[in-house]
PDB file of C-alpha atoms in Angstrom:
ATOM      1  CA  MET A  29      -1.556 -14.676  -2.964  1.00 44.00           C
ATOM      2  CA  ILE A  30      -2.670 -13.225   0.355  1.00 51.00           C
ATOM      3  CA  ASP A  31      -5.233 -10.479  -0.023  1.00 59.00           C
ATOM      4  CA  ASP A  32      -5.267  -9.363   3.615  1.00 58.00           C
ATOM      5  CA  PRO A  33      -2.099 -10.012   5.575  1.00 56.00           C
ATOM      6  CA  TYR A  34      -3.706  -8.593   8.724  1.00 57.00           C
ATOM      7  CA  GLY A  35      -6.789 -10.790   8.463  1.00 59.00           C
ATOM      8  CA  ASP A  36      -5.485 -13.370  10.927  1.00 60.00           C
ATOM      9  CA  PHE A  37      -4.856 -10.805  13.689  1.00 60.00           C
ATOM     10  CA  ARG A  38      -7.286  -9.323  16.123  1.00 61.00           C
ATOM     11  CA  ARG A  39      -7.325  -5.550  16.506  1.00 58.00           C
ATOM     12  CA  GLU A  40      -6.561  -5.571  20.232  1.00 59.00           C
ATOM     13  CA  GLU A  41      -3.479  -7.716  19.595  1.00 63.00           C
ATOM     14  CA  MET A  42      -1.985  -5.329  17.017  1.00 63.00           C
ATOM     15  CA  ILE A  43       0.684  -2.918  18.095  1.00 72.00           C
ATOM     16  CA  LEU A  44       1.998   0.303  16.603  1.00 74.00           C
ATOM     17  CA  ARG A  45       4.913  -1.503  14.997  1.00 79.00           C
ATOM     18  CA  ASP A  46       2.507  -3.547  12.865  1.00 72.00           C
ATOM     19  CA  TRP A  47       0.777  -0.428  11.513  1.00 72.00           C
ATOM     20  CA  LEU A  48       4.078   1.363  10.940  1.00 82.00           C
ATOM     21  CA  ALA A  49       5.168  -1.676   8.902  1.00 82.00           C
ATOM     22  CA  LEU A  50       2.211  -0.967   6.599  1.00 78.00           C
ATOM     23  CA  ASP A  51       3.413   2.636   6.225  1.00 80.00           C
ATOM     24  CA  ARG A  52       6.898   1.443   5.328  1.00 89.00           C
ATOM     25  CA  THR A  53       5.405  -0.959   2.804  1.00 88.00           C
ATOM     26  CA  VAL A  54       3.434   1.901   1.158  1.00 85.00           C
ATOM     27  CA  LEU A  55       6.606   3.998   0.904  1.00 91.00           C
ATOM     28  CA  ALA A  56       8.513   0.981  -0.544  1.00 94.00           C
ATOM     29  CA  ASN A  57       5.742   0.621  -3.138  1.00 93.00           C
ATOM     30  CA  LYS A  58       6.248   4.273  -4.181  1.00 94.00           C
ATOM     31  CA  ARG A  59      10.020   3.843  -4.374  1.00 96.00           C
ATOM     32  CA  THR A  60       9.612   0.738  -6.538  1.00 96.00           C
ATOM     33  CA  PHE A  61       7.306   2.606  -8.909  1.00 96.00           C
ATOM     34  CA  LEU A  62       9.846   5.411  -9.226  1.00 97.00           C
ATOM     35  CA  ALA A  63      12.490   2.817  -9.962  1.00 97.00           C
ATOM     36  CA  TYR A  64      10.320   1.398 -12.763  1.00 97.00           C
ATOM     37  CA  GLY A  65       9.896   4.919 -14.066  1.00 97.00           C
ATOM     38  CA  ARG A  66      13.634   5.653 -14.047  1.00 98.00           C
ATOM     39  CA  THR A  67      14.390   2.387 -15.812  1.00 97.00           C
ATOM     40  CA  SER A  68      11.793   3.043 -18.498  1.00 98.00           C
ATOM     41  CA  ILE A  69      13.085   6.600 -19.076  1.00 98.00           C
ATOM     42  CA  ALA A  70      16.638   5.259 -19.450  1.00 98.00           C
ATOM     43  CA  LEU A  71      15.534   2.564 -21.894  1.00 98.00           C
ATOM     44  CA  ILE A  72      13.512   5.039 -23.969  1.00 98.00           C
ATOM     45  CA  ALA A  73      16.388   7.576 -23.967  1.00 97.00           C
ATOM     46  CA  LEU A  74      18.887   4.922 -25.064  1.00 97.00           C
ATOM     47  CA  GLY A  75      16.497   3.814 -27.801  1.00 97.00           C
ATOM     48  CA  ILE A  76      16.128   7.376 -29.070  1.00 96.00           C
ATOM     49  CA  ALA A  77      19.884   7.798 -28.997  1.00 96.00           C
ATOM     50  CA  PHE A  78      20.376   4.639 -31.019  1.00 96.00           C
ATOM     51  CA  VAL A  79      17.810   5.760 -33.621  1.00 95.00           C
ATOM     52  CA  LYS A  80      18.931   9.348 -33.944  1.00 95.00           C
ATOM     53  CA  LEU A  81      22.711   9.137 -33.466  1.00 95.00           C
ATOM     54  CA  ILE A  82      23.828   5.853 -34.961  1.00 92.00           C
ATOM     55  CA  HIS A  83      22.745   5.460 -38.572  1.00 90.00           C
ATOM     56  CA  HIS A  84      22.979   1.713 -38.872  1.00 94.00           C
ATOM     57  CA  GLU A  85      20.051  -0.588 -39.479  1.00 96.00           C
ATOM     58  CA  PHE A  86      20.893  -2.845 -36.476  1.00 96.00           C
ATOM     59  CA  PHE A  87      20.981   0.087 -34.035  1.00 95.00           C
ATOM     60  CA  GLU A  88      17.845   1.650 -35.474  1.00 95.00           C
ATOM     61  CA  VAL A  89      15.922  -1.611 -34.947  1.00 96.00           C
ATOM     62  CA  SER A  90      17.507  -1.991 -31.505  1.00 97.00           C
ATOM     63  CA  GLY A  91      16.504   1.583 -30.681  1.00 97.00           C
ATOM     64  CA  PHE A  92      12.873   0.956 -31.497  1.00 97.00           C
ATOM     65  CA  VAL A  93      12.928  -2.312 -29.528  1.00 98.00           C
ATOM     66  CA  LEU A  94      14.442  -0.458 -26.529  1.00 97.00           C
ATOM     67  CA  MET A  95      11.761   2.220 -26.718  1.00 98.00           C
ATOM     68  CA  GLY A  96       9.066  -0.470 -26.740  1.00 98.00           C
ATOM     69  CA  VAL A  97      10.645  -2.277 -23.844  1.00 98.00           C
ATOM     70  CA  GLY A  98      10.898   1.028 -21.932  1.00 98.00           C
ATOM     71  CA  ALA A  99       7.188   1.660 -22.435  1.00 98.00           C
ATOM     72  CA  LEU A 100       6.426  -1.906 -21.390  1.00 98.00           C
ATOM     73  CA  VAL A 101       8.540  -1.597 -18.230  1.00 98.00           C
ATOM     74  CA  PHE A 102       6.613   1.582 -17.330  1.00 98.00           C
ATOM     75  CA  LEU A 103       3.258  -0.095 -17.869  1.00 98.00           C
ATOM     76  CA  ILE A 104       4.297  -3.063 -15.730  1.00 97.00           C
ATOM     77  CA  GLY A 105       5.421  -0.739 -12.952  1.00 97.00           C
ATOM     78  CA  LEU A 106       2.177   1.229 -13.160  1.00 97.00           C
ATOM     79  CA  ARG A 107       0.151  -1.946 -12.950  1.00 97.00           C
ATOM     80  CA  GLU A 108       2.021  -3.190  -9.913  1.00 96.00           C
ATOM     81  CA  PHE A 109       1.841   0.177  -8.176  1.00 96.00           C
ATOM     82  CA  THR A 110      -1.889   0.468  -8.806  1.00 95.00           C
ATOM     83  CA  LYS A 111      -2.605  -3.129  -7.649  1.00 95.00           C
ATOM     84  CA  ASN A 112      -0.611  -2.683  -4.421  1.00 92.00           C
ATOM     85  CA  THR A 113      -2.091   0.759  -3.766  1.00 91.00           C
ATOM     86  CA  ILE A 114      -5.614  -0.648  -3.986  1.00 91.00           C
ATOM     87  CA  ARG A 115      -4.656  -3.508  -1.692  1.00 88.00           C
ATOM     88  CA  PHE A 116      -3.129  -1.108   0.865  1.00 84.00           C
ATOM     89  CA  LYS A 117      -6.173   1.149   0.685  1.00 85.00           C
ATOM     90  CA  LYS A 118      -8.355  -1.820   1.564  1.00 85.00           C
ATOM     91  CA  LEU A 119      -6.163  -2.520   4.595  1.00 79.00           C
ATOM     92  CA  VAL A 120      -6.321   1.097   5.728  1.00 78.00           C
ATOM     93  CA  ASP A 121     -10.129   1.193   5.267  1.00 82.00           C
ATOM     94  CA  LYS A 122     -10.428  -2.040   7.217  1.00 82.00           C
ATOM     95  CA  GLU A 123      -8.261  -0.594  10.013  1.00 77.00           C
ATOM     96  CA  ARG A 124     -10.430   2.549  10.192  1.00 80.00           C
ATOM     97  CA  ASP A 125     -13.563   0.385  10.422  1.00 83.00           C
ATOM     98  CA  LEU A 126     -12.008  -1.736  13.124  1.00 81.00           C
ATOM     99  CA  GLU A 127     -10.864   1.365  15.018  1.00 80.00           C
ATOM    100  CA  ALA A 128     -14.322   2.911  14.826  1.00 83.00           C
ATOM    101  CA  ARG A 129     -15.923  -0.300  16.135  1.00 86.00           C
ATOM    102  CA  TYR A 130     -13.308  -0.542  18.885  1.00 83.00           C
ATOM    103  CA  ARG A 131     -14.022   3.060  19.996  1.00 84.00           C
ATOM    104  CA  GLU A 132     -17.787   2.425  19.941  1.00 87.00           C
ATOM    105  CA  GLU A 133     -17.300  -0.703  22.038  1.00 86.00           C
ATOM    106  CA  MET A 134     -15.142   1.173  24.525  1.00 85.00           C
ATOM    107  CA  ALA A 135     -17.729   3.976  24.726  1.00 86.00           C
ATOM    108  CA  HIS A 136     -20.508   1.437  25.410  1.00 86.00           C
ATOM    109  CA  ARG A 137     -18.446  -0.225  28.089  1.00 84.00           C
ATOM    110  CA  LYS A 138     -17.747   3.173  29.675  1.00 83.00           C
ATOM    111  CA  GLU A 139     -21.446   4.054  29.552  1.00 83.00           C
ATOM    112  CA  GLY A 140     -22.296   0.702  31.117  1.00 79.00           C
ATOM    113  CA  ARG A 141     -19.862   1.305  33.979  1.00 76.00           C
ATOM    114  CA  SER A 142     -21.261   4.794  34.531  1.00 71.00           C
ATOM    115  CA  SER A 143     -24.800   3.405  34.654  1.00 67.00           C
ATOM    116  CA  ASN A 144     -23.817   0.684  37.104  1.00 66.00           C
ATOM    117  CA  GLU A 145     -21.979   3.160  39.319  1.00 62.00           C
ATOM    118  CA  ALA A 146     -24.939   5.542  39.308  1.00 60.00           C
ATOM    119  CA  GLY A 147     -27.305   2.692  40.101  1.00 60.00           C
ATOM    120  CA  SER A 148     -25.229   1.350  42.943  1.00 56.00           C
ATOM    121  CA  THR A 149     -25.009   4.808  44.621  1.00 55.00           C
ATOM    122  CA  GLY A 150     -28.757   5.207  44.298  1.00 51.00           C
ATOM    123  CA  ASP A 151     -29.320   1.787  45.931  1.00 52.00           C
ATOM    124  CA  GLU A 152     -27.046   2.652  48.860  1.00 51.00           C
ATOM    125  CA  ALA A 153     -28.978   5.865  49.550  1.00 50.00           C
ATOM    126  CA  ALA A 154     -32.307   4.019  49.722  1.00 45.00           C
TER     127      ALA A 154
END
């Protein structure tokens, strides 16, 4: 499994489309979690309906099994959502660190140019 899909790229080579792709992925993660939640609610509701409405041993057992499966589906969805959210947070933190370093480097370069320009005008006057 790849922990950092952006690890092979250099910051200056990244374009806006790449970072927007991360945003779309985060939103897809949320939609997937909601789908897990909907599925688990449906399974639990069906299980409760079997237990409460149909008074037959097979349907009562099936109802309890469906409720258990519904709870399990929700826990699986929650685990996946949490795991992906942590992974995306690491990517965002890494991007912020890279952006801060990039800005510092650009500021140092700008200061260096300003110093050189000031030094060259002083040399010409002398």
